[in-house]
């Protein structure tokens, strides 16, 4: 009989290391000022622990690097494409698989073909690039999450669920003709990295079928979502993560995917559909802007890395460690009083900046203020997911309406940081938490018309 151990370890050894450059607080003050208090504008060399995103930041395995060497760089119909195609079909099960250079390219192609001005696209919560691509087409991106999704402190196993009744009402109100597709984002990144349940995906599909509306999954973190279903949903404990993933996709008519997340690759994505006519139109557009349909903006070596990554991400040792390390981080800071989105998500811990910094009004960006403070304290890079990213203009008054939540996301790159890195981050957050009353809000001094969070410049509010 094997010995059962309580400690969950990283299920890998480290073969290649990348040094981290240490900086002083004084240096970081200058760096932050120069970057206009926007961490997207700080050089990665000046960051100690980079939790800006889990996207494209994974450490690839020895097998993936070997795949990179095996990449077939033929322009058309390369061996690597067929390996990629087999891997995607095996898990996702869709008829057509269209490679793209990353997730948003899949989104742009999908919405360019499927939606027009005045259309409405429901989602549990649209990610920022999804929303921007829909709005760029003159359509409306509507979030229809369950109410618990906007209550950070409330525990719920599937906060990524869609509110099925609200979806029905939206379809009735706007008319099914105005809704060319609906989406579910698994896991729900902007809503705290929370999973959607199988029952919810199934029910949403049933409702949409009644109106002849196709369902697409934004599948970036499909493996983490499938593992949460295994852990939390009745009837799935004995199923493999792959079987669960297959069932999730069986309810969808297509998906968009950024392979930079659960593809365990540094670049890549794809668009899937079961519709022959749509696929032909999508491929035409792909050729115009991304590349020939068997590479879609990717090198053969990238297709190899994705094919292997998709297989590795379903290993249950990996998923157990992945979900446990995010939970360890979240529970540790929460137990000391730091308000977080509960329960901790699959790829990130989200601090509720509105609750932590109640003295800073939403339009003085408490999340952005906290992001700056964590960098100053310990060189940690995180990202605001709040009113900087999602505030909207009131069409009548032109005034800004704050986002539903003011969150700071600390996303954990896959297979990159160790337990002691996480302990360092925990210590820094607790130190900042101790002096939270001293933190000041921010104002924007420069911003772009779309996706302003990437390039905006800020200034701390006067005392
Ligand atoms: C849920 C979700 N959808 C879409 C995207 C866009 O993918 P990409 O960054 O590869 O364009 C992301 C990226 O962070 C995401 O998290």
CSV table of C-alpha atoms and ligand atoms in Angstrom, one decimal:
chain,number,residue,atom,x,y,z
A,1,UNK,CA,0.0,0.0,0.0
A,2,UNK,CA,1.4,3.4,-1.0
A,3,UNK,CA,2.0,6.1,1.6
A,4,UNK,CA,-0.5,9.0,1.4
A,5,UNK,CA,1.2,12.4,1.8
A,6,UNK,CA,-0.5,15.6,2.7
A,7,UNK,CA,2.0,17.9,1.0
A,8,UNK,CA,1.2,18.5,-2.7
A,9,UNK,CA,4.4,19.1,-4.6
A,10,UNK,CA,5.2,20.6,-7.9
A,11,UNK,CA,5.0,17.5,-10.2
A,12,UNK,CA,8.2,18.4,-12.1
A,13,UNK,CA,11.9,19.1,-11.7
A,14,UNK,CA,13.6,22.3,-12.9
A,15,UNK,CA,16.1,21.9,-15.7
A,16,UNK,CA,16.5,25.4,-17.0
A,17,UNK,CA,16.5,28.5,-14.8
A,18,UNK,CA,16.0,32.2,-15.5
A,19,UNK,CA,17.5,34.6,-13.0
A,20,UNK,CA,15.4,37.3,-11.3
A,21,UNK,CA,17.0,40.7,-10.9
A,22,UNK,CA,16.6,42.2,-7.5
A,23,UNK,CA,15.6,45.9,-7.2
A,24,UNK,CA,15.4,48.3,-4.2
A,25,UNK,CA,12.2,50.2,-3.2
A,26,UNK,CA,13.9,53.4,-4.3
A,27,UNK,CA,14.6,52.1,-7.8
A,28,UNK,CA,11.0,50.9,-8.0
A,29,UNK,CA,9.7,54.3,-7.1
A,30,UNK,CA,11.5,55.8,-10.1
A,31,UNK,CA,10.5,53.0,-12.4
A,32,UNK,CA,6.9,53.3,-11.5
A,33,UNK,CA,6.8,57.1,-12.0
A,34,UNK,CA,8.4,56.7,-15.4
A,35,UNK,CA,5.8,54.1,-16.4
A,36,UNK,CA,2.9,56.4,-15.5
A,37,UNK,CA,2.0,54.0,-12.6
A,38,UNK,CA,0.9,51.5,-15.3
A,39,UNK,CA,2.5,48.1,-14.7
A,40,UNK,CA,1.9,47.1,-18.4
A,41,UNK,CA,4.6,49.8,-19.2
A,42,UNK,CA,7.2,48.4,-16.7
A,43,UNK,CA,10.1,46.4,-18.2
A,44,UNK,CA,9.9,42.7,-17.2
A,45,UNK,CA,13.5,42.9,-16.1
A,46,UNK,CA,12.4,45.3,-13.4
A,47,UNK,CA,9.8,42.9,-12.0
A,48,UNK,CA,10.7,40.4,-9.3
A,49,UNK,CA,7.6,38.2,-9.4
A,50,UNK,CA,5.5,38.6,-12.5
A,51,UNK,CA,1.8,37.9,-11.8
A,52,UNK,CA,0.5,40.2,-14.6
A,53,UNK,CA,-1.0,37.2,-16.4
A,54,UNK,CA,-1.0,33.5,-16.8
A,55,UNK,CA,-1.2,34.0,-20.6
A,56,UNK,CA,1.8,32.9,-22.7
A,57,UNK,CA,3.9,32.8,-19.6
A,58,UNK,CA,4.0,29.0,-18.9
A,59,UNK,CA,7.2,27.1,-18.7
A,60,UNK,CA,7.2,24.5,-21.5
A,61,UNK,CA,8.2,20.9,-20.7
A,62,UNK,CA,11.2,19.0,-22.1
A,63,UNK,CA,8.8,17.2,-24.4
A,64,UNK,CA,7.4,20.5,-25.7
A,65,UNK,CA,10.9,21.8,-26.4
A,66,UNK,CA,11.7,18.5,-28.2
A,67,UNK,CA,8.5,19.1,-30.2
A,68,UNK,CA,9.8,22.6,-31.1
A,69,UNK,CA,12.8,20.9,-32.7
A,70,UNK,CA,10.6,18.5,-34.6
A,71,UNK,CA,8.4,21.3,-36.0
A,72,UNK,CA,7.7,21.0,-39.7
A,73,UNK,CA,8.0,24.5,-41.2
A,74,UNK,CA,6.4,23.6,-44.5
A,75,UNK,CA,4.1,26.4,-45.7
A,76,UNK,CA,1.1,24.1,-46.5
A,77,UNK,CA,-0.2,20.9,-44.9
A,78,UNK,CA,2.8,20.4,-42.5
A,79,UNK,CA,3.1,17.4,-40.3
A,80,UNK,CA,2.9,19.7,-37.3
A,81,UNK,CA,-0.5,21.0,-38.4
A,82,UNK,CA,-1.9,17.5,-38.5
A,83,UNK,CA,-0.4,16.7,-35.1
A,84,UNK,CA,-2.1,19.8,-33.8
A,85,UNK,CA,-5.4,19.0,-35.5
A,86,UNK,CA,-5.5,15.5,-34.0
A,87,UNK,CA,-4.7,16.8,-30.5
A,88,UNK,CA,-7.4,19.5,-30.7
A,89,UNK,CA,-10.0,17.2,-32.3
A,90,UNK,CA,-9.3,14.5,-29.7
A,91,UNK,CA,-10.3,16.8,-26.8
A,92,UNK,CA,-12.5,19.4,-28.3
A,93,UNK,CA,-14.3,17.2,-30.8
A,94,UNK,CA,-15.3,20.0,-33.3
A,95,UNK,CA,-15.3,19.4,-37.1
A,96,UNK,CA,-13.3,22.4,-38.1
A,97,UNK,CA,-10.2,23.7,-36.4
A,98,UNK,CA,-8.7,27.0,-37.6
A,99,UNK,CA,-5.3,27.9,-36.1
A,100,UNK,CA,-4.7,31.6,-35.2
A,101,UNK,CA,-1.8,33.4,-33.6
A,102,UNK,CA,-3.7,33.9,-30.4
A,103,UNK,CA,-7.2,34.0,-28.8
A,104,UNK,CA,-8.2,37.5,-29.9
A,105,UNK,CA,-7.5,36.6,-33.5
A,106,UNK,CA,-10.0,33.8,-33.3
A,107,UNK,CA,-12.5,36.2,-31.7
A,108,UNK,CA,-12.0,38.8,-34.4
A,109,UNK,CA,-12.6,36.3,-37.2
A,110,UNK,CA,-15.6,34.8,-35.4
A,111,UNK,CA,-17.3,38.1,-34.7
A,112,UNK,CA,-16.4,39.6,-38.1
A,113,UNK,CA,-18.3,36.7,-39.7
A,114,UNK,CA,-21.1,36.0,-37.3
A,115,UNK,CA,-22.1,39.4,-35.9
A,116,UNK,CA,-23.2,42.8,-37.3
A,117,UNK,CA,-24.1,46.2,-35.9
A,118,UNK,CA,-26.9,46.2,-33.4
A,119,UNK,CA,-26.5,42.5,-32.5
A,120,UNK,CA,-26.2,41.3,-28.9
A,121,UNK,CA,-23.8,38.7,-27.6
A,122,UNK,CA,-24.5,37.3,-24.1
A,123,UNK,CA,-21.7,35.7,-22.1
A,124,UNK,CA,-21.3,34.8,-18.4
A,125,UNK,CA,-18.7,37.6,-18.4
A,126,UNK,CA,-16.9,38.8,-21.5
A,127,UNK,CA,-13.2,39.0,-21.3
A,128,UNK,CA,-11.8,42.5,-22.3
A,129,UNK,CA,-10.6,41.4,-25.8
A,130,UNK,CA,-13.9,39.6,-26.4
A,131,UNK,CA,-15.9,42.6,-25.4
A,132,UNK,CA,-13.7,45.0,-27.5
A,133,UNK,CA,-13.9,42.8,-30.6
A,134,UNK,CA,-17.7,42.7,-30.3
A,135,UNK,CA,-18.0,46.4,-29.8
A,136,UNK,CA,-15.6,47.0,-32.7
A,137,UNK,CA,-18.3,45.4,-34.9
A,138,UNK,CA,-20.9,47.8,-33.5
A,139,UNK,CA,-22.6,45.0,-31.5
A,140,UNK,CA,-23.3,44.8,-27.8
A,141,UNK,CA,-21.5,42.5,-25.4
A,142,UNK,CA,-23.8,41.7,-22.5
A,143,UNK,CA,-22.7,39.9,-19.3
A,144,UNK,CA,-25.3,37.5,-17.8
A,145,UNK,CA,-23.5,35.9,-14.8
A,146,UNK,CA,-25.3,34.4,-11.7
A,147,UNK,CA,-25.7,37.0,-9.0
A,148,UNK,CA,-23.1,35.3,-6.8
A,149,UNK,CA,-20.4,36.3,-9.4
A,150,UNK,CA,-20.7,39.9,-8.2
A,151,UNK,CA,-20.5,39.0,-4.5
A,152,UNK,CA,-16.8,38.5,-3.9
A,153,UNK,CA,-17.1,37.2,-0.3
A,154,UNK,CA,-19.9,34.7,-1.0
A,155,UNK,CA,-18.8,31.1,-1.4
A,156,UNK,CA,-20.3,29.2,-4.4
A,157,UNK,CA,-18.8,26.3,-6.2
A,158,UNK,CA,-19.7,27.6,-9.7
A,159,UNK,CA,-19.6,31.3,-9.7
A,160,UNK,CA,-18.8,31.1,-13.4
A,161,UNK,CA,-22.3,29.9,-14.2
A,162,UNK,CA,-24.6,31.9,-16.4
A,163,UNK,CA,-27.9,33.2,-15.1
A,164,UNK,CA,-30.2,31.1,-17.2
A,165,UNK,CA,-33.4,33.0,-16.4
A,166,UNK,CA,-31.6,36.4,-17.2
A,167,UNK,CA,-30.5,34.8,-20.5
A,168,UNK,CA,-34.0,33.8,-21.3
A,169,UNK,CA,-35.3,37.3,-20.5
A,170,UNK,CA,-32.5,38.9,-22.6
A,171,UNK,CA,-33.4,36.8,-25.6
A,172,UNK,CA,-37.1,37.6,-25.2
A,173,UNK,CA,-36.4,41.3,-24.8
A,174,UNK,CA,-34.0,41.7,-27.7
A,175,UNK,CA,-35.3,39.0,-29.9
A,176,UNK,CA,-33.4,35.9,-31.0
A,177,UNK,CA,-32.7,37.3,-34.5
A,178,UNK,CA,-30.5,39.9,-32.8
A,179,UNK,CA,-28.4,37.2,-31.1
A,180,UNK,CA,-26.2,35.4,-33.6
A,181,UNK,CA,-24.5,33.4,-30.8
A,182,UNK,CA,-24.0,33.2,-27.0
A,183,UNK,CA,-20.8,32.4,-25.2
A,184,UNK,CA,-19.7,30.9,-21.9
A,185,UNK,CA,-16.2,31.7,-20.7
A,186,UNK,CA,-14.5,28.7,-18.9
A,187,UNK,CA,-13.3,29.6,-16.5
A,188,UNK,CA,-14.7,33.0,-16.1
A,189,UNK,CA,-11.5,35.1,-16.1
A,190,UNK,CA,-13.0,38.6,-15.5
A,191,UNK,CA,-15.3,37.1,-12.8
A,192,UNK,CA,-12.6,35.7,-10.7
A,193,UNK,CA,-11.3,32.6,-12.5
A,194,UNK,CA,-14.5,30.8,-11.4
A,195,UNK,CA,-15.7,27.6,-13.2
A,196,UNK,CA,-19.1,27.0,-14.9
A,197,UNK,CA,-20.8,23.7,-14.0
A,198,UNK,CA,-21.7,21.0,-16.5
A,199,UNK,CA,-25.3,21.3,-15.5
A,200,UNK,CA,-25.2,25.1,-16.3
A,201,UNK,CA,-23.5,24.6,-19.7
A,202,UNK,CA,-26.1,21.9,-20.5
A,203,UNK,CA,-29.0,24.1,-19.4
A,204,UNK,CA,-27.8,27.1,-21.3
A,205,UNK,CA,-27.5,24.9,-24.4
A,206,UNK,CA,-31.0,23.7,-24.0
A,207,UNK,CA,-32.4,27.3,-23.8
A,208,UNK,CA,-30.4,28.4,-26.8
A,209,UNK,CA,-31.5,25.4,-28.9
A,210,UNK,CA,-35.1,26.5,-28.3
A,211,UNK,CA,-34.2,29.8,-30.1
A,212,UNK,CA,-31.8,28.3,-32.6
A,213,UNK,CA,-28.9,30.3,-31.2
A,214,UNK,CA,-25.5,28.6,-31.3
A,215,UNK,CA,-23.4,28.3,-28.2
A,216,UNK,CA,-19.6,29.0,-28.2
A,217,UNK,CA,-17.2,28.4,-25.4
A,218,UNK,CA,-14.4,30.8,-24.7
A,219,UNK,CA,-12.2,27.8,-23.8
A,220,UNK,CA,-9.0,29.4,-22.6
A,221,UNK,CA,-8.9,27.5,-19.3
A,222,UNK,CA,-11.0,24.5,-20.2
A,223,UNK,CA,-8.8,22.0,-18.3
A,224,UNK,CA,-9.0,24.0,-15.0
A,225,UNK,CA,-12.8,24.3,-15.5
A,226,UNK,CA,-13.0,20.5,-16.1
A,227,UNK,CA,-11.0,19.8,-13.0
A,228,UNK,CA,-13.2,21.9,-10.9
A,229,UNK,CA,-16.2,20.0,-12.2
A,230,UNK,CA,-14.5,16.8,-11.2
A,231,UNK,CA,-13.8,18.1,-7.7
A,232,UNK,CA,-17.2,19.8,-7.1
A,233,UNK,CA,-20.0,18.5,-9.3
A,234,UNK,CA,-21.9,15.4,-8.4
A,235,UNK,CA,-21.4,12.5,-10.8
A,236,UNK,CA,-18.0,13.6,-12.1
A,237,UNK,CA,-15.6,12.4,-9.4
A,238,UNK,CA,-14.8,9.1,-11.2
A,239,UNK,CA,-14.6,10.6,-14.7
A,240,UNK,CA,-11.2,11.6,-16.2
A,241,UNK,CA,-10.6,15.3,-16.9
A,242,UNK,CA,-10.5,14.6,-20.6
A,243,UNK,CA,-13.9,12.9,-20.5
A,244,UNK,CA,-15.3,15.9,-18.7
A,245,UNK,CA,-13.7,18.3,-21.1
A,246,UNK,CA,-15.2,16.4,-24.0
A,247,UNK,CA,-18.6,16.5,-22.5
A,248,UNK,CA,-18.3,20.3,-22.0
A,249,UNK,CA,-17.5,20.8,-25.6
A,250,UNK,CA,-20.2,18.4,-26.8
A,251,UNK,CA,-22.8,21.0,-25.8
A,252,UNK,CA,-21.1,23.7,-27.8
A,253,UNK,CA,-21.3,24.5,-31.5
A,254,UNK,CA,-17.8,25.9,-31.5
A,255,UNK,CA,-15.2,27.7,-29.4
A,256,UNK,CA,-12.5,30.3,-29.3
A,257,UNK,CA,-9.2,29.3,-27.7
A,258,UNK,CA,-6.1,31.0,-26.5
A,259,UNK,CA,-3.5,28.3,-26.3
A,260,UNK,CA,-1.4,30.7,-24.2
A,261,UNK,CA,-3.4,29.5,-21.2
A,262,UNK,CA,-4.4,25.8,-21.0
A,263,UNK,CA,-2.4,25.0,-24.2
A,264,UNK,CA,0.7,25.5,-22.0
A,265,UNK,CA,2.3,27.3,-25.0
A,266,UNK,CA,3.8,30.8,-25.2
A,267,UNK,CA,1.8,31.7,-28.3
A,268,UNK,CA,-1.1,30.4,-30.3
A,269,UNK,CA,-4.8,29.9,-30.4
A,270,UNK,CA,-7.6,28.5,-32.5
A,271,UNK,CA,-11.2,28.8,-33.6
A,272,UNK,CA,-13.5,25.8,-33.9
A,273,UNK,CA,-16.9,25.2,-35.4
A,274,UNK,CA,-19.1,22.4,-36.6
A,275,UNK,CA,-20.7,24.6,-39.3
A,276,UNK,CA,-19.2,24.0,-42.8
A,277,UNK,CA,-20.4,27.2,-44.3
A,278,UNK,CA,-19.1,29.4,-41.4
A,279,UNK,CA,-15.8,27.5,-41.5
A,280,UNK,CA,-15.3,28.3,-45.2
A,281,UNK,CA,-15.9,32.0,-44.6
A,282,UNK,CA,-13.6,32.0,-41.5
A,283,UNK,CA,-10.8,30.3,-43.5
A,284,UNK,CA,-11.1,33.0,-46.2
A,285,UNK,CA,-10.7,35.7,-43.7
A,286,UNK,CA,-7.9,33.8,-42.0
A,287,UNK,CA,-5.9,33.7,-45.3
A,288,UNK,CA,-6.4,37.5,-45.6
A,289,UNK,CA,-5.0,38.4,-42.2
A,290,UNK,CA,-3.4,35.4,-40.4
A,291,UNK,CA,-2.1,33.0,-42.9
A,292,UNK,CA,-2.8,29.7,-44.8
A,293,UNK,CA,-5.4,27.5,-43.0
A,294,UNK,CA,-2.8,25.0,-41.9
A,295,UNK,CA,-0.7,27.4,-39.9
A,296,UNK,CA,-2.8,30.5,-39.3
A,297,UNK,CA,-0.1,32.8,-38.1
A,298,UNK,CA,1.9,30.2,-36.2
A,299,UNK,CA,5.2,28.4,-37.0
A,300,UNK,CA,5.1,24.6,-37.2
A,301,UNK,CA,7.1,24.5,-34.0
A,302,UNK,CA,4.3,26.4,-32.2
A,303,UNK,CA,1.7,23.9,-33.4
A,304,UNK,CA,3.8,21.1,-32.0
A,305,UNK,CA,4.1,22.9,-28.6
A,306,UNK,CA,0.4,23.4,-28.5
A,307,UNK,CA,-0.4,19.7,-29.4
A,308,UNK,CA,1.8,18.5,-26.6
A,309,UNK,CA,0.7,21.2,-24.2
A,310,UNK,CA,-3.0,20.2,-24.6
A,311,UNK,CA,-2.2,16.6,-23.7
A,312,UNK,CA,0.0,17.6,-20.7
A,313,UNK,CA,-2.5,20.1,-19.3
A,314,UNK,CA,-5.0,17.2,-18.7
A,315,UNK,CA,-2.6,15.3,-16.4
A,316,UNK,CA,-4.3,15.1,-13.1
A,317,UNK,CA,-1.1,15.4,-11.0
A,318,UNK,CA,-0.5,18.7,-12.8
A,319,UNK,CA,-4.1,20.0,-12.2
A,320,UNK,CA,-4.1,18.9,-8.6
A,321,UNK,CA,-0.9,20.9,-8.0
A,322,UNK,CA,-2.1,23.8,-10.0
A,323,UNK,CA,-5.4,24.2,-8.2
A,324,UNK,CA,-3.9,23.5,-4.8
A,325,UNK,CA,-1.2,26.1,-5.1
A,326,UNK,CA,-3.7,28.9,-6.1
A,327,UNK,CA,-5.9,27.8,-3.2
A,328,UNK,CA,-2.9,27.8,-0.8
A,329,UNK,CA,-2.1,31.4,-1.8
A,330,UNK,CA,-5.7,32.6,-1.6
A,331,UNK,CA,-6.5,31.0,1.7
A,332,UNK,CA,-3.3,32.2,3.3
A,333,UNK,CA,-4.0,35.9,2.7
A,334,UNK,CA,-7.8,35.5,3.3
A,335,UNK,CA,-7.1,34.0,6.7
A,336,UNK,CA,-5.2,37.2,7.7
A,337,UNK,CA,-8.2,39.3,6.7
A,338,UNK,CA,-7.4,40.3,3.1
A,339,UNK,CA,-10.7,40.3,1.2
A,340,UNK,CA,-10.5,38.1,-1.9
A,341,UNK,CA,-13.0,36.6,-4.4
A,342,UNK,CA,-14.1,33.4,-2.7
A,343,UNK,CA,-13.3,30.6,-3.3
A,344,UNK,CA,-9.9,31.2,-5.0
A,345,UNK,CA,-10.1,30.7,-8.8
A,346,UNK,CA,-8.3,28.3,-11.1
A,347,UNK,CA,-5.5,30.5,-12.4
A,348,UNK,CA,-5.4,33.5,-10.1
A,349,UNK,CA,-6.2,35.1,-6.7
A,350,UNK,CA,-8.4,38.2,-7.0
A,351,UNK,CA,-8.2,40.7,-4.2
A,352,UNK,CA,-11.3,42.8,-3.7
A,353,UNK,CA,-9.8,46.2,-3.7
A,354,UNK,CA,-13.1,47.9,-3.1
A,355,UNK,CA,-13.4,46.1,0.2
A,356,UNK,CA,-9.8,46.5,1.1
A,357,UNK,CA,-9.6,50.2,0.3
A,358,UNK,CA,-13.1,51.5,1.1
A,359,UNK,CA,-11.7,55.1,1.4
A,360,UNK,CA,-10.9,55.2,-2.3
A,361,UNK,CA,-13.9,55.8,-4.6
A,362,UNK,CA,-14.3,53.5,-7.6
A,363,UNK,CA,-13.4,56.2,-10.1
A,364,UNK,CA,-10.2,56.9,-8.2
A,365,UNK,CA,-9.3,53.3,-9.1
A,366,UNK,CA,-8.6,51.4,-5.8
A,367,UNK,CA,-7.4,48.4,-7.8
A,368,UNK,CA,-4.8,50.4,-9.8
A,369,UNK,CA,-3.6,52.0,-6.5
A,370,UNK,CA,-3.2,48.5,-5.0
A,371,UNK,CA,-1.3,47.2,-8.1
A,372,UNK,CA,1.1,50.2,-7.8
A,373,UNK,CA,1.6,49.6,-4.1
A,374,UNK,CA,2.4,45.8,-4.5
A,375,UNK,CA,5.0,46.7,-7.0
A,376,UNK,CA,6.6,49.3,-4.7
A,377,UNK,CA,6.5,47.0,-1.7
A,378,UNK,CA,8.1,43.9,-3.3
A,379,UNK,CA,8.4,44.2,-7.1
A,380,UNK,CA,5.3,42.2,-7.7
A,381,UNK,CA,3.4,42.8,-10.9
A,382,UNK,CA,-0.4,42.3,-10.8
A,383,UNK,CA,-3.3,43.7,-12.8
A,384,UNK,CA,-6.4,45.8,-12.1
A,385,UNK,CA,-9.6,44.3,-13.2
A,386,UNK,CA,-12.0,47.0,-12.3
A,387,UNK,CA,-13.0,50.5,-13.5
A,388,UNK,CA,-9.7,51.1,-15.4
A,389,UNK,CA,-10.5,48.1,-17.5
A,390,UNK,CA,-14.3,48.0,-17.5
A,391,UNK,CA,-15.8,51.4,-16.6
A,392,UNK,CA,-18.4,52.5,-19.2
A,393,UNK,CA,-19.5,55.9,-20.5
A,394,UNK,CA,-23.1,56.9,-19.8
A,395,UNK,CA,-24.4,57.6,-23.3
A,396,UNK,CA,-26.6,60.5,-22.0
A,397,UNK,CA,-24.3,62.3,-19.7
A,398,UNK,CA,-20.9,61.1,-21.0
A,399,UNK,CA,-19.9,60.4,-17.4
A,400,UNK,CA,-18.1,57.2,-16.4
A,401,UNK,CA,-20.0,54.4,-14.7
A,402,UNK,CA,-17.8,52.3,-12.5
A,403,UNK,CA,-17.3,48.6,-13.2
A,404,UNK,CA,-19.3,46.1,-11.1
A,405,UNK,CA,-16.2,45.1,-9.1
A,406,UNK,CA,-12.8,46.6,-8.3
A,407,UNK,CA,-10.5,43.6,-8.3
A,408,UNK,CA,-6.7,43.1,-8.5
A,409,UNK,CA,-5.8,39.9,-10.2
A,410,UNK,CA,-2.6,38.0,-9.2
A,411,UNK,CA,-2.4,35.4,-12.0
A,412,UNK,CA,0.0,32.5,-11.5
A,413,UNK,CA,2.0,31.5,-14.6
A,414,UNK,CA,1.9,27.7,-15.2
A,415,UNK,CA,4.8,25.7,-13.8
A,416,UNK,CA,7.0,28.8,-13.3
A,417,UNK,CA,7.0,29.8,-9.7
A,418,UNK,CA,7.8,27.7,-6.6
A,419,UNK,CA,6.1,27.6,-3.2
A,420,UNK,CA,8.7,30.1,-1.7
A,421,UNK,CA,7.9,32.6,-4.5
A,422,UNK,CA,4.3,32.3,-3.4
A,423,UNK,CA,5.2,32.8,0.3
A,424,UNK,CA,7.1,35.9,-0.7
A,425,UNK,CA,4.0,37.3,-2.4
A,426,UNK,CA,1.9,36.4,0.6
A,427,UNK,CA,4.3,38.3,2.9
A,428,UNK,CA,4.2,41.4,0.7
A,429,UNK,CA,0.4,41.5,0.4
A,430,UNK,CA,0.1,41.2,4.2
A,431,UNK,CA,2.5,44.1,4.7
A,432,UNK,CA,0.6,46.3,2.3
A,433,UNK,CA,-2.6,45.2,4.0
A,434,UNK,CA,-1.3,46.4,7.4
A,435,UNK,CA,-0.9,50.0,6.1
A,436,UNK,CA,-3.9,50.0,3.7
A,437,UNK,CA,-5.3,53.2,5.2
A,438,UNK,CA,-2.3,55.2,3.8
A,439,UNK,CA,-2.9,54.1,0.2
A,440,UNK,CA,-4.1,56.9,-2.1
A,441,UNK,CA,-6.3,56.7,-5.2
A,442,UNK,CA,-5.2,57.5,-8.8
A,443,UNK,CA,-6.3,59.6,-11.7
A,444,UNK,CA,-5.8,59.0,-15.4
A,445,UNK,CA,-3.7,61.6,-17.2
A,446,UNK,CA,-3.6,59.9,-20.6
A,447,UNK,CA,-5.8,57.1,-22.2
A,448,UNK,CA,-6.6,55.4,-25.5
A,449,UNK,CA,-10.2,55.0,-26.8
A,450,UNK,CA,-10.2,51.2,-26.7
A,451,UNK,CA,-8.6,48.8,-24.1
A,452,UNK,CA,-7.2,51.8,-22.2
A,453,UNK,CA,-5.7,49.8,-19.4
A,454,UNK,CA,-2.8,48.7,-21.6
A,455,UNK,CA,-1.4,52.1,-22.2
A,456,UNK,CA,-3.1,54.6,-19.8
A,457,UNK,CA,-0.9,56.8,-17.6
A,458,UNK,CA,-1.8,57.6,-14.0
A,459,UNK,CA,-0.9,59.9,-11.2
A,460,UNK,CA,-1.5,59.4,-7.5
A,461,UNK,CA,-4.2,61.7,-6.1
A,462,UNK,CA,-3.0,64.6,-3.9
A,463,UNK,CA,-3.0,63.9,-0.1
B,1,LIG,C1,-11.1,34.5,-21.1
B,1,LIG,C2,-10.2,35.0,-22.2
B,1,LIG,N1,-10.6,35.1,-23.4
B,1,LIG,C3,-9.8,35.5,-24.4
B,1,LIG,C4,-8.5,35.9,-24.2
B,1,LIG,C5,-7.7,36.5,-25.3
B,1,LIG,O1,-6.6,35.6,-25.6
B,1,LIG,P1,-5.2,36.2,-26.2
B,1,LIG,O2,-4.6,36.9,-25.2
B,1,LIG,O3,-4.5,34.9,-26.6
B,1,LIG,O4,-5.6,37.0,-27.4
B,1,LIG,C6,-8.0,35.8,-22.9
B,1,LIG,C7,-6.6,36.3,-22.6
B,1,LIG,O5,-6.2,36.6,-21.5
B,1,LIG,C8,-8.9,35.4,-21.8
B,1,LIG,O6,-8.4,35.2,-20.6
